[in-house]
mmCIF file with all atom_site columns, C-alpha atoms in Angstrom:
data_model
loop_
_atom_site.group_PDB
_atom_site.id
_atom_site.type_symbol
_atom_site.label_atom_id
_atom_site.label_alt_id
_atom_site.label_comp_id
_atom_site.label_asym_id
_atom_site.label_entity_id
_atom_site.label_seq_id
_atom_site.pdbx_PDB_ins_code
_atom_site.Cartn_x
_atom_site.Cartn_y
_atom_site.Cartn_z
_atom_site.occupancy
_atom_site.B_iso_or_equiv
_atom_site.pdbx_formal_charge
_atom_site.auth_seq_id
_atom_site.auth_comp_id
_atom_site.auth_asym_id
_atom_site.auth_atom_id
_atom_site.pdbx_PDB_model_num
ATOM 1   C CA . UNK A 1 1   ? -23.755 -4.363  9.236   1.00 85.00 ? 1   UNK A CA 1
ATOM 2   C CA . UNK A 1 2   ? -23.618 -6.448  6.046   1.00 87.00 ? 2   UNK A CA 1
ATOM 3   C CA . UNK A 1 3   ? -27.081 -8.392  6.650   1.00 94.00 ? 3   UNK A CA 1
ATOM 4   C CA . UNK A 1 4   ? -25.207 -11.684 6.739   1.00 98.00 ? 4   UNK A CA 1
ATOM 5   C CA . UNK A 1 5   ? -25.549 -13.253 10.501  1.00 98.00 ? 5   UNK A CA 1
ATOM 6   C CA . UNK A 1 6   ? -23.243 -16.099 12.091  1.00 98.00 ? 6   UNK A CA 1
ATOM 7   C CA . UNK A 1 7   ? -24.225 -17.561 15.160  1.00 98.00 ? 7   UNK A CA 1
ATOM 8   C CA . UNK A 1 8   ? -22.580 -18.401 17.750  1.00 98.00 ? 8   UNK A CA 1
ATOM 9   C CA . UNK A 1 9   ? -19.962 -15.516 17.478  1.00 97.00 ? 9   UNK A CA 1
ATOM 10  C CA . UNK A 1 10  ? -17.485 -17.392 19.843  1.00 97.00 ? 10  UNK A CA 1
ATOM 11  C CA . UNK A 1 11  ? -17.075 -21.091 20.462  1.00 98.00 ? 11  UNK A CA 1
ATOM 12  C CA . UNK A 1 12  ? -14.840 -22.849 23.181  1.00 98.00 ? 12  UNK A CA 1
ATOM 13  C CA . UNK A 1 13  ? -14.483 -26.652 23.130  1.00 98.00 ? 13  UNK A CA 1
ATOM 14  C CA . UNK A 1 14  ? -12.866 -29.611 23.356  1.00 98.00 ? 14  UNK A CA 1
ATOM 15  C CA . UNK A 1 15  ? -10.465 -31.807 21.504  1.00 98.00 ? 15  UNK A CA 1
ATOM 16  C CA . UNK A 1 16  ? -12.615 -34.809 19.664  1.00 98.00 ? 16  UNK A CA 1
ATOM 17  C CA . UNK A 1 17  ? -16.150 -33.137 19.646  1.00 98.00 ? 17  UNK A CA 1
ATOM 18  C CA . UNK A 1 18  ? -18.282 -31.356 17.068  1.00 98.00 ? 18  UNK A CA 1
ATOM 19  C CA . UNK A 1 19  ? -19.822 -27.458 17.130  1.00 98.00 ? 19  UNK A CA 1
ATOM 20  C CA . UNK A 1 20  ? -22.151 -26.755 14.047  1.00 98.00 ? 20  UNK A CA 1
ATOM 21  C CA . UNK A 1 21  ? -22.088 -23.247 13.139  1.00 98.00 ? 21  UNK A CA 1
ATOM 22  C CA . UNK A 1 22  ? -24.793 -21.285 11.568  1.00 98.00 ? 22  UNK A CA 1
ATOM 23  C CA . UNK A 1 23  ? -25.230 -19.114 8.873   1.00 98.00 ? 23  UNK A CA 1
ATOM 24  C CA . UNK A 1 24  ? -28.115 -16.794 7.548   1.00 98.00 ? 24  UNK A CA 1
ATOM 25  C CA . UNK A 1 25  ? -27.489 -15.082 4.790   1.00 98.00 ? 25  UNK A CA 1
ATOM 26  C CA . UNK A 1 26  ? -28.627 -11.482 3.456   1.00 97.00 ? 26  UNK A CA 1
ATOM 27  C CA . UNK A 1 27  ? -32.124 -11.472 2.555   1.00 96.00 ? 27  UNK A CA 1
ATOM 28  C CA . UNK A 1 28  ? -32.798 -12.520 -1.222  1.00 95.00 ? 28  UNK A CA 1
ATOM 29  C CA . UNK A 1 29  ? -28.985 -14.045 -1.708  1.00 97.00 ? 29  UNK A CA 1
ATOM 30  C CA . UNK A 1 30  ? -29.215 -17.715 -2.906  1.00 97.00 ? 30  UNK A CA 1
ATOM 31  C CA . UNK A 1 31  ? -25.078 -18.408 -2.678  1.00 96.00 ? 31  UNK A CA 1
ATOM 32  C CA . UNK A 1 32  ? -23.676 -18.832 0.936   1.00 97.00 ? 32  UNK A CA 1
ATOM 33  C CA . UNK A 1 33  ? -19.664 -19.642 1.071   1.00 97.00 ? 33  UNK A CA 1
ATOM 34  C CA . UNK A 1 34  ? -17.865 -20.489 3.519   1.00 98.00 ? 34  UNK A CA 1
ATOM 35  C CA . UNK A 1 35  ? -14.088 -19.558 4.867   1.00 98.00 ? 35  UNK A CA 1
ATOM 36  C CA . UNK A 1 36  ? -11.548 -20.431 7.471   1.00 98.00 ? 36  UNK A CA 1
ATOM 37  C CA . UNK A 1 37  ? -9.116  -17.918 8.537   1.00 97.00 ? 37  UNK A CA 1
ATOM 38  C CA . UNK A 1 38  ? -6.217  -19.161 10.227  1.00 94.00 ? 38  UNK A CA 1
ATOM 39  C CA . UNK A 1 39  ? -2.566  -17.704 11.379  1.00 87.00 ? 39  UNK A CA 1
ATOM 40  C CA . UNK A 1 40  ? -1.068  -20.233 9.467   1.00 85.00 ? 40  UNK A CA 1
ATOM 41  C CA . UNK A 1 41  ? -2.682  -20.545 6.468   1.00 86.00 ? 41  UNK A CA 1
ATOM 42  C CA . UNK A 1 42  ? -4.470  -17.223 6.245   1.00 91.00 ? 42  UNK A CA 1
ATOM 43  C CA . UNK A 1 43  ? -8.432  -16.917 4.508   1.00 95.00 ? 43  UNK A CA 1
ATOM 44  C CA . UNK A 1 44  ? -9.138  -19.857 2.579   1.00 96.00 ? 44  UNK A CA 1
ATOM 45  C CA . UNK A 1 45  ? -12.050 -20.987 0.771   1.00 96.00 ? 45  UNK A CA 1
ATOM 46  C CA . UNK A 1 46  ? -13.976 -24.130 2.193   1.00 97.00 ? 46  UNK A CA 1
ATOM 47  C CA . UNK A 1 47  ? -17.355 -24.490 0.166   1.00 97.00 ? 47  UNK A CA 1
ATOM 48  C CA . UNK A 1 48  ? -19.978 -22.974 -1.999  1.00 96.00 ? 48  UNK A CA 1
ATOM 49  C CA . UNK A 1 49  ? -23.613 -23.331 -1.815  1.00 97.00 ? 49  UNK A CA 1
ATOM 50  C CA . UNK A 1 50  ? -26.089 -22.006 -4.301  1.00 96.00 ? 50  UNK A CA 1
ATOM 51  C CA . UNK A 1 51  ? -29.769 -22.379 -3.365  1.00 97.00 ? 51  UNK A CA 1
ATOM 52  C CA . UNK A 1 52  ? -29.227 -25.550 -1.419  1.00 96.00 ? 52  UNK A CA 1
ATOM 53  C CA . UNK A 1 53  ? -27.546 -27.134 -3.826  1.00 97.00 ? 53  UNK A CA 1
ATOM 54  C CA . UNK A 1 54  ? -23.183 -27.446 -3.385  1.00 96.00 ? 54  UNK A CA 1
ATOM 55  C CA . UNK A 1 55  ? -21.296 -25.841 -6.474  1.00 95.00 ? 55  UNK A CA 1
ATOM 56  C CA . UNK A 1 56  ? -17.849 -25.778 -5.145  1.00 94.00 ? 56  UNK A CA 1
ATOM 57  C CA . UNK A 1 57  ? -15.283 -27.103 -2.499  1.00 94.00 ? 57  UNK A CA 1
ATOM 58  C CA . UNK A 1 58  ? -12.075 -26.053 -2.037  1.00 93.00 ? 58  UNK A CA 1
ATOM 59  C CA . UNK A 1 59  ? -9.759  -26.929 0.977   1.00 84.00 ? 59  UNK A CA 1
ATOM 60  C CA . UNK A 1 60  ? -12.407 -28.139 3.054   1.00 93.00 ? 60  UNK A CA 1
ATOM 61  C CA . UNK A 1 61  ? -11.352 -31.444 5.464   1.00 94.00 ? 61  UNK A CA 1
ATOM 62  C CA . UNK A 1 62  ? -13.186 -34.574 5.136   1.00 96.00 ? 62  UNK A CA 1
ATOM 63  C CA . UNK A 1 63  ? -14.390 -34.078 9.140   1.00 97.00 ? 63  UNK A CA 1
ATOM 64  C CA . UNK A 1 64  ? -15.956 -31.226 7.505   1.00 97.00 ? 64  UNK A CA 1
ATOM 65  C CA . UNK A 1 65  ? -19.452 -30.939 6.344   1.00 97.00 ? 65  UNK A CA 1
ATOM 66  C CA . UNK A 1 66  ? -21.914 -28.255 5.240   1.00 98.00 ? 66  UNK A CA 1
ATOM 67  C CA . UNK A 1 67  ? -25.226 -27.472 3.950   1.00 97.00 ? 67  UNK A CA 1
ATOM 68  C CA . UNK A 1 68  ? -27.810 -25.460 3.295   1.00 98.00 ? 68  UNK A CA 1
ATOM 69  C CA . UNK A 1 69  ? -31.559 -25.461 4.041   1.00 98.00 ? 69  UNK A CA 1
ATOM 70  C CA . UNK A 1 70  ? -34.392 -24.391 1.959   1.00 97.00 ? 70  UNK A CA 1
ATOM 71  C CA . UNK A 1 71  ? -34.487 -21.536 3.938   1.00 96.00 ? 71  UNK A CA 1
ATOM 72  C CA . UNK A 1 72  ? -31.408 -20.871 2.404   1.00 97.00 ? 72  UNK A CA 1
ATOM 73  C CA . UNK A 1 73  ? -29.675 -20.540 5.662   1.00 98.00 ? 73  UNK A CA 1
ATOM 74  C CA . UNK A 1 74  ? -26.451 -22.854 5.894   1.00 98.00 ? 74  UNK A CA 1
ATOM 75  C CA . UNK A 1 75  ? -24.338 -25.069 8.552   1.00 98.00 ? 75  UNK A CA 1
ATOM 76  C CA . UNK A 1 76  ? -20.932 -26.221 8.982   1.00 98.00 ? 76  UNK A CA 1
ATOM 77  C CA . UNK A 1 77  ? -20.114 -29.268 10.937  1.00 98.00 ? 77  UNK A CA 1
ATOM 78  C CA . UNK A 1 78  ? -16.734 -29.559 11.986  1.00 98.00 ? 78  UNK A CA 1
ATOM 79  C CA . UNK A 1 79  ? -16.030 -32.816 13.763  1.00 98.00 ? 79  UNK A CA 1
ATOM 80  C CA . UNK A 1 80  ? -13.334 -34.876 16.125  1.00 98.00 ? 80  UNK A CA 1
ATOM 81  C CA . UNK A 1 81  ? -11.739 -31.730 16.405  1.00 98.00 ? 81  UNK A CA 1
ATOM 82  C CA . UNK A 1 82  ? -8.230  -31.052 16.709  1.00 97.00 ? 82  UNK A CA 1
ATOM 83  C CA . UNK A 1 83  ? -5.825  -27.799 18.188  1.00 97.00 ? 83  UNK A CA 1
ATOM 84  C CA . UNK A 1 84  ? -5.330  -26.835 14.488  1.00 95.00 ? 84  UNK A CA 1
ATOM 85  C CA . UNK A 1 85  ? -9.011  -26.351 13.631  1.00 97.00 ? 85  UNK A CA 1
ATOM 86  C CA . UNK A 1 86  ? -9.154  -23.336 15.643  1.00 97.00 ? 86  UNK A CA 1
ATOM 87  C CA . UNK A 1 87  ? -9.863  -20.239 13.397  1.00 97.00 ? 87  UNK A CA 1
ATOM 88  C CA . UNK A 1 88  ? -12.306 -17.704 12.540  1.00 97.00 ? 88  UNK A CA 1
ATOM 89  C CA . UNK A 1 89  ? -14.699 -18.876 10.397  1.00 98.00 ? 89  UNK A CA 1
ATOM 90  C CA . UNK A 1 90  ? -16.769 -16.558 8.007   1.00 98.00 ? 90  UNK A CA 1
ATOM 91  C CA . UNK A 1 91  ? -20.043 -17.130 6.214   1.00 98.00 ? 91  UNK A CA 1
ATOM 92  C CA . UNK A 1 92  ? -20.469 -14.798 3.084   1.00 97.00 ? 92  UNK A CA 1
ATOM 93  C CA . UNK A 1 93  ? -23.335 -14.345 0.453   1.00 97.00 ? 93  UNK A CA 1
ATOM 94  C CA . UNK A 1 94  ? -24.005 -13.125 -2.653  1.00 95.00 ? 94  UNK A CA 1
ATOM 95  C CA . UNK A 1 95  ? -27.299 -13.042 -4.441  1.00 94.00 ? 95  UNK A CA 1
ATOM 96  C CA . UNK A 1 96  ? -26.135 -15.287 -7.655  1.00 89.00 ? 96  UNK A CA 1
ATOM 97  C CA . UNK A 1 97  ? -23.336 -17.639 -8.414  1.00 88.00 ? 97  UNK A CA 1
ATOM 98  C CA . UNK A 1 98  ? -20.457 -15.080 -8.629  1.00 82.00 ? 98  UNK A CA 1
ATOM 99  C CA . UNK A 1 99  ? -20.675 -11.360 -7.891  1.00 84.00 ? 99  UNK A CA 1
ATOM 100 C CA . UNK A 1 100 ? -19.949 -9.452  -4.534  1.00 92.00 ? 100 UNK A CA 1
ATOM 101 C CA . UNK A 1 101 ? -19.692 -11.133 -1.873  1.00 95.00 ? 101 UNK A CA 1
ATOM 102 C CA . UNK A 1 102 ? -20.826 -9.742  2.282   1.00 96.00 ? 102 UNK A CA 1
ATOM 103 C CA . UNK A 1 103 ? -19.170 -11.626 4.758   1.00 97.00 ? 103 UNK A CA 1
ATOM 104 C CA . UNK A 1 104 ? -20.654 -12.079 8.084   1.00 97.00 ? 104 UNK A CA 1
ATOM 105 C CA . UNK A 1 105 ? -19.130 -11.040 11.409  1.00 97.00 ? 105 UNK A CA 1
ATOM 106 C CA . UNK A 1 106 ? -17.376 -14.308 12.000  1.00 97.00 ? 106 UNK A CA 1
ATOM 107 C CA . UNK A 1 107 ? -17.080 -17.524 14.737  1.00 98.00 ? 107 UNK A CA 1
ATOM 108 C CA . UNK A 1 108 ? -14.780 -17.687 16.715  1.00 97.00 ? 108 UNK A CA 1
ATOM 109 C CA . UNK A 1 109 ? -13.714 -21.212 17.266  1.00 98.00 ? 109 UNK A CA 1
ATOM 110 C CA . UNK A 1 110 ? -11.100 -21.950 20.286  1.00 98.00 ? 110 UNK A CA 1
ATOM 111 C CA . UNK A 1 111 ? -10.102 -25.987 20.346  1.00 98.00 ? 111 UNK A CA 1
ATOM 112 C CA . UNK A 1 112 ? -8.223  -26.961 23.651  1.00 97.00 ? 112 UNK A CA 1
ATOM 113 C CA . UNK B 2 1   ? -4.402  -21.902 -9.580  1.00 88.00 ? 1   UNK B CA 1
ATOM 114 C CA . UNK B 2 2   ? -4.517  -18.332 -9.290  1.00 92.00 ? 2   UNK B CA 1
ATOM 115 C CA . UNK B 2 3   ? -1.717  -16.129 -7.973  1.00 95.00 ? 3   UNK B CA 1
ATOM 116 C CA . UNK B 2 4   ? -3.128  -12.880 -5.598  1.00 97.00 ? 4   UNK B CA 1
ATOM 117 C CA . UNK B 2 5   ? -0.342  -10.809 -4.228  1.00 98.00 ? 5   UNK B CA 1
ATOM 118 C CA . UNK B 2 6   ? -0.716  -7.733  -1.750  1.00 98.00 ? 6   UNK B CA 1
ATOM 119 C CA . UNK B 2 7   ? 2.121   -4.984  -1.184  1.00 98.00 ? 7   UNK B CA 1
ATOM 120 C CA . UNK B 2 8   ? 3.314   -3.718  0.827   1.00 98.00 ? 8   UNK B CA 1
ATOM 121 C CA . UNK B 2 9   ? 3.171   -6.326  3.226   1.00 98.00 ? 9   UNK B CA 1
ATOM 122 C CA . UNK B 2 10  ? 3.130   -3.845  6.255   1.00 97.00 ? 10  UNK B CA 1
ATOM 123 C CA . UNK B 2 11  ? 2.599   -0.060  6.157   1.00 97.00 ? 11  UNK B CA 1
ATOM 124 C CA . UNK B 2 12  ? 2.858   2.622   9.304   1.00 98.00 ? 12  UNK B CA 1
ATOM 125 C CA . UNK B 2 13  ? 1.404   5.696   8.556   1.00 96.00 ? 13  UNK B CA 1
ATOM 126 C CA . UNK B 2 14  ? 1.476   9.685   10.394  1.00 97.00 ? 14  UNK B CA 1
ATOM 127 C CA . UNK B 2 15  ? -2.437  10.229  10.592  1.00 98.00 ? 15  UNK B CA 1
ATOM 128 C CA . UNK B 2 16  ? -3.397  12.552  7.368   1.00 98.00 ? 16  UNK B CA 1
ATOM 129 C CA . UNK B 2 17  ? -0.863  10.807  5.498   1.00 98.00 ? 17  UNK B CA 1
ATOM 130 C CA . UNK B 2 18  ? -1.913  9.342   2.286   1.00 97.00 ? 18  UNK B CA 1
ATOM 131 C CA . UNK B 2 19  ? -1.230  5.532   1.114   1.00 97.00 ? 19  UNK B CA 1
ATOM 132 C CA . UNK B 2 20  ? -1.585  3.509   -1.798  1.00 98.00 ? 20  UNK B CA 1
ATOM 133 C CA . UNK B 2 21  ? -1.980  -0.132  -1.164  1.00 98.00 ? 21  UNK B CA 1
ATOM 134 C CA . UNK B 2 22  ? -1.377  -2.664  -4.356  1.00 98.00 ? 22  UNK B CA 1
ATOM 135 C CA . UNK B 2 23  ? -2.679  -5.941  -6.167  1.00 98.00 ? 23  UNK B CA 1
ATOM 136 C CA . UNK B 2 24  ? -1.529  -7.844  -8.302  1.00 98.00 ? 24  UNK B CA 1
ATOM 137 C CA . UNK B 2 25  ? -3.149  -11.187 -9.880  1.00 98.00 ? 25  UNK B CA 1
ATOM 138 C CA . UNK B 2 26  ? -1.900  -14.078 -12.216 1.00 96.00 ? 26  UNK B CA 1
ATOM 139 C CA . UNK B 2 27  ? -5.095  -14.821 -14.384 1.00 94.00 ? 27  UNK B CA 1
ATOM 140 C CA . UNK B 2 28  ? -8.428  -12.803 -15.476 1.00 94.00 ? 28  UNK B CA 1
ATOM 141 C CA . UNK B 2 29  ? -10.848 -12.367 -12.988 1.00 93.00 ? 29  UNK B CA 1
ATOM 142 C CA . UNK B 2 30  ? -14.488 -12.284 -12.867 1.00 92.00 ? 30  UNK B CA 1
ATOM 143 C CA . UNK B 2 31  ? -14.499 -10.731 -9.281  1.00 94.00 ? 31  UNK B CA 1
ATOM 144 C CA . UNK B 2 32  ? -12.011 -8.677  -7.336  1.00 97.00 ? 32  UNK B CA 1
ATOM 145 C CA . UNK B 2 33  ? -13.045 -7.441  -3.691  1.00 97.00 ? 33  UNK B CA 1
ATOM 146 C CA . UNK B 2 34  ? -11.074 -5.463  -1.209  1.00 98.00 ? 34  UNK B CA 1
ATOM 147 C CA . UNK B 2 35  ? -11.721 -5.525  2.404   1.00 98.00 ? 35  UNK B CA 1
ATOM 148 C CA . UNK B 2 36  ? -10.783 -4.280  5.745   1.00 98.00 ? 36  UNK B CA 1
ATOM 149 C CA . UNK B 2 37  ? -10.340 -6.514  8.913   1.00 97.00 ? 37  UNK B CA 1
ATOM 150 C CA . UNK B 2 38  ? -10.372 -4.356  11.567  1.00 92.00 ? 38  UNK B CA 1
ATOM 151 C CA . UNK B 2 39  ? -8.802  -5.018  14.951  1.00 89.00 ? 39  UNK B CA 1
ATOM 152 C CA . UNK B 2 40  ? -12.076 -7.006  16.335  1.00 90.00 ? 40  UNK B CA 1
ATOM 153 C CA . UNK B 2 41  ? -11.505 -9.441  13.433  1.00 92.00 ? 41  UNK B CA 1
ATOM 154 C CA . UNK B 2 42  ? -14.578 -8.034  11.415  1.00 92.00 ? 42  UNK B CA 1
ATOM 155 C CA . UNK B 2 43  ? -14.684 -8.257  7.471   1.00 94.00 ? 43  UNK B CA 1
ATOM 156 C CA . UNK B 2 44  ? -15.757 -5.162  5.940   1.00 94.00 ? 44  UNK B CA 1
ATOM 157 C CA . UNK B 2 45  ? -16.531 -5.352  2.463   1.00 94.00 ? 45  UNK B CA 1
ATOM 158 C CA . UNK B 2 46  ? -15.098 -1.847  0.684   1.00 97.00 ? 46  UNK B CA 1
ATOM 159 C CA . UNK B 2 47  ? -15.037 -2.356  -3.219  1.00 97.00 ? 47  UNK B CA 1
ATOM 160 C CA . UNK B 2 48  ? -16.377 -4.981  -5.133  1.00 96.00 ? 48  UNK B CA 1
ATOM 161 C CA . UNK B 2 49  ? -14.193 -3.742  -8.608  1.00 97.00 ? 49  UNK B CA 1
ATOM 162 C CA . UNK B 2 50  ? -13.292 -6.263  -11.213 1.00 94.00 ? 50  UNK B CA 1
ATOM 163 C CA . UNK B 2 51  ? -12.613 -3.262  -13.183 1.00 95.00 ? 51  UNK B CA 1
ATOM 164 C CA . UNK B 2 52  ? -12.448 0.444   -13.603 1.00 97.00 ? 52  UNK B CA 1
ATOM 165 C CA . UNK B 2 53  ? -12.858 3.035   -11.044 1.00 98.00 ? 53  UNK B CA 1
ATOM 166 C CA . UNK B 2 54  ? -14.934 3.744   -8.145  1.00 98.00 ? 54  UNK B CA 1
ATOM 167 C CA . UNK B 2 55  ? -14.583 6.327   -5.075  1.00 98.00 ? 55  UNK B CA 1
ATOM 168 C CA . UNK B 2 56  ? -16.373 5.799   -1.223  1.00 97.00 ? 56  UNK B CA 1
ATOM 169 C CA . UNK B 2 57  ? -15.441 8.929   0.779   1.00 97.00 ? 57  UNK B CA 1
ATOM 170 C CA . UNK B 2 58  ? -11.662 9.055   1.473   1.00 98.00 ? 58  UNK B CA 1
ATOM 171 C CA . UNK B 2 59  ? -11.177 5.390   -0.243  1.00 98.00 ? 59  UNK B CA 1
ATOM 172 C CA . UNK B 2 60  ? -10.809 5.089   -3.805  1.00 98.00 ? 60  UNK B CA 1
ATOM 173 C CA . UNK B 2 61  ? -9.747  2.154   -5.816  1.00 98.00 ? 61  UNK B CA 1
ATOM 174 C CA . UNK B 2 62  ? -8.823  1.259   -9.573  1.00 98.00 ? 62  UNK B CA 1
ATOM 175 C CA . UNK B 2 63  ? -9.154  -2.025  -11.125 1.00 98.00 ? 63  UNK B CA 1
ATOM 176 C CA . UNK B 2 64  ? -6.750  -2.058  -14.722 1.00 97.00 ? 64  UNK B CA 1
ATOM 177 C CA . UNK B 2 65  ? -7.779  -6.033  -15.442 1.00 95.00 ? 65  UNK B CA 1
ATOM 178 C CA . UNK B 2 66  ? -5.589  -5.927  -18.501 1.00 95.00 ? 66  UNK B CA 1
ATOM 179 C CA . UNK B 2 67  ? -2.407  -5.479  -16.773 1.00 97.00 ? 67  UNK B CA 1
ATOM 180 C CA . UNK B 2 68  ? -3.344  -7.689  -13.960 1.00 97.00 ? 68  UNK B CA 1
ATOM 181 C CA . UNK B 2 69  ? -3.985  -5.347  -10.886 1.00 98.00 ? 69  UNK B CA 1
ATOM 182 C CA . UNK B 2 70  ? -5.804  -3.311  -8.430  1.00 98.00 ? 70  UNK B CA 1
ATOM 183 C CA . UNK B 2 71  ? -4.771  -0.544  -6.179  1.00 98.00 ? 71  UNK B CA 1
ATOM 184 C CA . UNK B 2 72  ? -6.627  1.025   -3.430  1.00 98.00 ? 72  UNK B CA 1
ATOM 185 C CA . UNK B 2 73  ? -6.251  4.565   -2.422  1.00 98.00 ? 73  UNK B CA 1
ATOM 186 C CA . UNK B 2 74  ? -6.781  5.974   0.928   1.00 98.00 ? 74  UNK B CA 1
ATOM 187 C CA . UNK B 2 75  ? -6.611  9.641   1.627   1.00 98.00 ? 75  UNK B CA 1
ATOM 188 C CA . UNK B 2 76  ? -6.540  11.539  4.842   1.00 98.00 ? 76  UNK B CA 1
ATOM 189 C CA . UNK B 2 77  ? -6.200  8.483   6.973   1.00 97.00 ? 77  UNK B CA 1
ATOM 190 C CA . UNK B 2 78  ? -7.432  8.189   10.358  1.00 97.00 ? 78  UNK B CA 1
ATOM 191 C CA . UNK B 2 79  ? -6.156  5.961   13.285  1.00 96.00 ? 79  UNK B CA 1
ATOM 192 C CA . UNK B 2 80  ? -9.679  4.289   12.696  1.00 95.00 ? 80  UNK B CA 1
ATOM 193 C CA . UNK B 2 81  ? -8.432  2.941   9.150   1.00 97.00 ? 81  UNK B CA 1
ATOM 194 C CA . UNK B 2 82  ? -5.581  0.559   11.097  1.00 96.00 ? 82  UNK B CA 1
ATOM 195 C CA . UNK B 2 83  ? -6.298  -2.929  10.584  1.00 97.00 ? 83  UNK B CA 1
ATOM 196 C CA . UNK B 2 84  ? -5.389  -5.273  7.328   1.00 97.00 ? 84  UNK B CA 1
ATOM 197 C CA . UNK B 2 85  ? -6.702  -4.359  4.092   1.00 98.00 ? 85  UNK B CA 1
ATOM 198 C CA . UNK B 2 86  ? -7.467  -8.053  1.732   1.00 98.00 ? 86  UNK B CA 1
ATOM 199 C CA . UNK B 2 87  ? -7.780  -8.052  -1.878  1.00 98.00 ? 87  UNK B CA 1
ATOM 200 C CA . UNK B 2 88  ? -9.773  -10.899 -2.943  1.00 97.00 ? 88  UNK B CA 1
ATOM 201 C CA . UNK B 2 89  ? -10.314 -12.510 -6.810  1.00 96.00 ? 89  UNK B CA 1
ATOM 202 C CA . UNK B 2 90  ? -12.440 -15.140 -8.567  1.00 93.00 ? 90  UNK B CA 1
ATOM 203 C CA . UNK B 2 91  ? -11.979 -16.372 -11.758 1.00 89.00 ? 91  UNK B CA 1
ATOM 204 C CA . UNK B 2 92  ? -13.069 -18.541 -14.339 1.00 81.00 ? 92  UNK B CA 1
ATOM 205 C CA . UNK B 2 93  ? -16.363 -17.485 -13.679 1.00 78.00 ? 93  UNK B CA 1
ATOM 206 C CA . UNK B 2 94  ? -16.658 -19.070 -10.437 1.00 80.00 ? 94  UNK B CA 1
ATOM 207 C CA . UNK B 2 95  ? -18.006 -17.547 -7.081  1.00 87.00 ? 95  UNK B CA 1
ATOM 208 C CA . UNK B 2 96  ? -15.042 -18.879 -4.597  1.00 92.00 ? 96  UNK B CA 1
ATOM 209 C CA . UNK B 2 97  ? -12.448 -15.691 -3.458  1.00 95.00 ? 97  UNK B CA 1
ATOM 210 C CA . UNK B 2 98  ? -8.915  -16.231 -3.422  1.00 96.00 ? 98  UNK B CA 1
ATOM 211 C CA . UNK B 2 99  ? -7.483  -13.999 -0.831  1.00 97.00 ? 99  UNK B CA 1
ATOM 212 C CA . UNK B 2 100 ? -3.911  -12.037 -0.633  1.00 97.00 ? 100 UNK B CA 1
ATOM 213 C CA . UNK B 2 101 ? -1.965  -12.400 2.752   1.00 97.00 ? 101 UNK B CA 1
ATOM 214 C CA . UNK B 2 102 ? -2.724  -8.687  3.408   1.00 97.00 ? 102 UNK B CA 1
ATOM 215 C CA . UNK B 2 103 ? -1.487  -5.473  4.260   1.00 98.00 ? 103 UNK B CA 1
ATOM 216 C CA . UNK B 2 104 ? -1.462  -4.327  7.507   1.00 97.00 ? 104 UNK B CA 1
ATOM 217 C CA . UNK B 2 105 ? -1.721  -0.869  8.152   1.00 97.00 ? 105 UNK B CA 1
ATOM 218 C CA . UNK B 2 106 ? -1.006  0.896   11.081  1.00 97.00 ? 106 UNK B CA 1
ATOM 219 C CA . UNK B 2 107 ? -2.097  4.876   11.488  1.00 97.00 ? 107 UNK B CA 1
ATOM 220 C CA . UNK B 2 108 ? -0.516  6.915   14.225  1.00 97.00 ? 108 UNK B CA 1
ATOM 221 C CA . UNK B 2 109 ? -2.164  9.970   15.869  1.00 96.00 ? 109 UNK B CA 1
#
């Protein structure tokens, strides 16, 4: 168990909606990142969060859209969604702005 | 941007066999990670390694960051090790990972 928690762990929907998955980090980690892990295009980086503010975005689509709370727990909003946003998505944390990274278990999302 | 590449692409190992899984990297790196995905799609963190030398049980790995490259070791392996083994990097002091496609390793009792 890396401390890092995802919720929900699997996700079935529809083409054109929106899920928001969740995030809590390990306790006392102020960075959260998120990735997508896809067949095609393997584990990519989406976005970077230190202490609720964002310090980095890489491939991330603009129906995309994360942040983080003061809690220091984070979100990602994926909207109109399409069959090619379905992937595993991973939270991970760290406690500063680089350093090793914990990744979380993982959501599942299924688009149909 | 950075370059991370993992080989051997795919490995099959006779359980108690050992392996030596490489990677190799196109720029400095602040941060170099290796991880297993096991079967249920799980992330497990196993080095975090930028440089030098560090041992956990039957898994070793060795980070030379002047020559560009990282190798994991893993002795005595068990059908439990099966899954795909990711080396990850940042660089330029940043916090993002770029990932390698993987090795997937296969152990056969």
């Amino acid at each position: 168990d890396s401390g890092v928690t995802q919720t929900p762990k699997h996700l079935i929907t529809a083409t054109g909606q929106r899920v928001t998955l969740r995030c809590s980090p390990r306790s006392g980690d102020l960075s959260v990142y998120w990735y997508q892990q896809s067949l095609d295009q393997g584990l990519q980086f989406l976005i970077h969060y230190y202490n609720g503010e964002e310090r980095a975005k890489g491939n991330i689509l603009e129906r995309f859209s994360a942040q983080q709370f003061p809690d220091l727990h984070s979100e990602l909003n994926l909207s109109s969604l399409e069959l090619g946003d379905s992937a595993l998505y991973f939270c991970a944390s760290s406690v500063g702005l680089a350093g090793g990274q914990f990744f979380g278990p993982g959501t599942r999302l299924t688009v149909l | 941007g950075i370059q991370v590449e993992q080989s051997p692409p795919d490995l099959i190992l006779q359980e108690g066999a050992n392996s030596t899984l490489r990677c190799n990297f196109s720029d400095s790196v602040n941060n170099l990670q290796w991880f297993h995905q096991n079967p249920w799609g799980q992330l497990i963190n196993l080095f975090y390694i930028p440089s030098g030398t560090k041992q956990n049980g039957r898994l070793s790995a060795t980070t030379v960051a002047t020559e560009r490259y990282s190798l994991l070791y893993i002795s005595s392996s068990q059908t439990t090790d099966s899954g795909v083994y990711f080396c990850a990097v940042a660089y330029n002091q940043g916090g993002k990972l770029i990932f390698g496609q993987g090795t997937e390793l296969s152990v056969k009792p």
